[in-house]
Amino acid sequence: MHDKSLARWAVPAHELPDHLYFVSHAQSQSFLWCETDPATVGARHEHPCPVCNRPLPSSDKHSIQAAQYPFGPHRPQNVGELYAKMAQHLDWNNRIPTIFVSAFGDYQNAVDWAKQRDGPVGIIKVNTNNLPAGEFVFRPVDYNPEWPGDEYLFFGRIPQGYLEKHWGVKRGGELKD
């Protein structure tokens, strides 16, 4: 899907944790995409998916997409542009759509973050084993030690076929399947 030149800045596949955790919440710019109906920007934080009526996530039908298409003028051409786009994404005061989807490397950190969010909140477990060639994941702390050490940024999307489990988070922070 993506230009291989980004590979030199991404986390090597063997260094990724086996699983990452995406927190879906009402303020997130990333969204769940149902491949059943590509013309529909599908199931945003709903369970089951209103498009295909499958439980979320149905690994073969759903992906998580970044708010901004990561190609053309938005595609970083060098490490300086990549850094600037990471800084934009990690700035929670910035509401300009970005080319990344955030995930946590530690489940408990994802739970703690989810408990702080408003509205419908969920955690999706992402299997990072055998991600397709051309799917890139960046670790912001590799570029700036002041950035979150447990955050990972998927370039453009978390592809279908890698979403394993969804937990809803009730008010007060308890998890539900």
C-alpha positions as MATLAB code, in Angstrom:
seq = 'MHDKSLARWAVPAHELPDHLYFVSHAQSQSFLWCETDPATVGARHEHPCPVCNRPLPSSDKHSIQAAQYPFGPHRPQNVGELYAKMAQHLDWNNRIPTIFVSAFGDYQNAVDWAKQRDGPVGIIKVNTNNLPAGEFVFRPVDYNPEWPGDEYLFFGRIPQGYLEKHWGVKRGGELKD';
ca = [
       0.000    0.000    0.000;
       2.760    2.473    0.823;
       6.046    3.627   -0.646;
       8.888    1.458    0.648;
      11.118    4.518    1.215;
       9.319    5.034    4.537;
      10.612    1.666    5.749;
      13.958    3.115    6.799;
      12.217    5.283    9.427;
       9.682    2.705   10.643;
      10.038    0.254   13.518;
      11.415   -3.032   12.130;
       8.727   -5.738   12.284;
      10.768   -7.886   14.680;
      10.905   -4.984   17.188;
       7.149   -4.451   17.369;
       5.226   -5.883   20.318;
       3.064   -8.859   19.290;
      -0.028   -6.784   20.032;
      -0.864   -3.098   20.132;
      -4.050   -1.537   21.492;
      -6.122    1.080   19.661;
      -8.473    3.190   21.797;
     -11.603    4.269   19.933;
     -13.405    7.262   21.402;
     -15.687   10.096   20.370;
     -12.864   12.636   19.906;
     -10.711   10.326   17.797;
     -10.058   11.395   14.239;
      -9.330    7.802   13.206;
     -12.305    5.684   12.255;
     -13.291    2.067   11.806;
     -13.809    1.261    8.131;
     -16.108   -1.552    7.055;
     -14.804   -3.184    3.874;
     -18.278   -4.628    3.184;
     -19.321   -1.271    1.763;
     -16.247    0.721    0.675;
     -18.460    3.697   -0.216;
     -19.445    3.986    3.447;
     -17.134    5.402    6.068;
     -18.685    2.657    8.131;
     -18.792    1.889   11.774;
     -17.469    4.676   13.893;
     -17.147    3.212   17.402;
     -20.339    1.145   17.170;
     -20.863   -2.474   18.196;
     -21.968   -4.403   16.136;
     -20.980   -2.776   12.867;
     -24.044   -0.970   11.435;
     -22.867   -1.696    7.879;
     -22.257   -5.468    7.918;
     -23.858   -6.254   11.328;
     -20.828   -8.331   12.358;
     -19.336   -8.088   15.827;
     -16.487   -5.608   15.985;
     -13.913   -6.017   14.927;
     -14.454   -8.608   12.256;
     -10.828   -9.014   11.294;
     -11.526   -9.820    7.661;
     -13.943   -6.895    7.177;
     -12.664   -3.975    9.250;
      -9.653   -1.693    9.242;
      -8.913    1.484   11.168;
      -8.215    4.466    8.931;
      -6.346    7.703    9.624;
      -8.321   10.921    9.257;
      -6.134   12.178    6.402;
      -5.163   10.265    3.292;
      -1.381    9.748    3.640;
      -0.396   10.271    0.009;
       0.078   13.136   -2.394;
       0.886   16.380   -0.591;
       0.433   14.742    2.826;
       3.058   12.016    2.364;
       6.317   12.813    4.193;
       9.239   13.076    1.777;
      12.012   13.074    4.369;
      12.594   12.451    8.056;
      12.069   16.152    8.870;
       8.586   16.089    7.345;
       7.851   12.796    9.111;
       8.881   14.380   12.432;
       6.667   17.427   11.780;
       3.680   15.209   10.978;
       4.279   13.178   14.144;
       4.445   16.397   16.187;
       1.166   17.543   14.629;
      -0.474   14.192   15.444;
       0.779   14.097   19.043;
      -0.409   17.666   19.784;
      -3.865   17.210   21.299;
      -4.627   20.930   20.865;
      -4.293   20.455   17.115;
      -7.507   19.268   15.452;
      -6.171   19.187   11.890;
      -6.594   15.651   10.488;
      -3.387   13.607   10.440;
      -1.944   10.653    8.526;
      -1.478    8.411   11.574;
      -3.488    6.008   13.720;
      -2.225    5.813   17.318;
      -1.972    2.623   19.355;
      -0.457    1.663   22.702;
       2.111   -1.047   23.288;
       0.850   -1.764   26.792;
      -2.716   -2.904   27.467;
      -2.934   -1.185   30.868;
      -1.827    2.130   29.341;
      -4.623    1.751   26.774;
      -7.132    1.090   29.577;
      -5.903    4.123   31.531;
      -6.200    6.322   28.421;
      -9.666    4.922   27.632;
     -10.890    5.767   31.138;
     -10.038    9.426   30.511;
     -12.054    9.704   27.277;
     -15.673   10.870   26.913;
     -18.484    9.242   24.992;
     -18.492    5.698   23.650;
     -15.046    4.223   24.262;
     -13.538    0.910   23.216;
     -10.184   -0.833   22.982;
      -9.265   -2.905   19.942;
      -6.420   -5.419   20.164;
      -4.221   -5.338   17.046;
      -2.054   -8.289   16.026;
       1.223   -6.944   14.628;
       2.645  -10.316   13.608;
       3.141  -10.587    9.860;
       1.853   -7.140    8.922;
       1.845   -6.862    5.128;
       4.902   -5.395    3.420;
       4.434   -1.674    3.028;
       2.481   -1.181    6.261;
       4.601    1.069    8.441;
       4.531    1.643   12.185;
       6.551    4.409   13.828;
       7.565    4.830   17.475;
       7.581    8.580   18.215;
       9.978    8.259   21.173;
      12.634    7.136   18.657;
      12.507   10.687   17.246;
      12.034   12.692   20.432;
      12.629   11.332   23.963;
       9.971   13.730   25.291;
       7.237   11.981   23.296;
       5.198    9.108   24.758;
       7.323    5.968   25.071;
       4.415    3.555   24.723;
       2.723    5.089   21.674;
       3.023    3.681   18.164;
       1.805    5.359   14.985;
       0.467    3.338   12.068;
       0.963    5.128    8.754;
      -2.437    5.661    7.148;
      -4.269    2.691    8.640;
      -4.309   -0.474   10.669;
      -5.067   -2.973    7.895;
      -7.941   -5.417    7.830;
      -7.045   -8.876    9.013;
      -5.143   -7.666   12.084;
      -7.917   -6.533   14.436;
      -8.451   -9.275   17.013;
     -10.664   -8.241   19.898;
     -12.851   -5.369   21.009;
     -13.593   -4.347   24.585;
     -16.063   -1.617   25.418;
     -15.234    0.632   28.352;
     -18.134    1.621   30.597;
     -18.300    4.812   32.599;
     -16.071    4.366   35.613;
     -13.535    2.431   33.559;
     -14.684   -1.185   33.792;
     -14.233   -3.257   30.645;
     -16.966   -5.230   28.921;
     -16.728   -7.680   26.023;
];
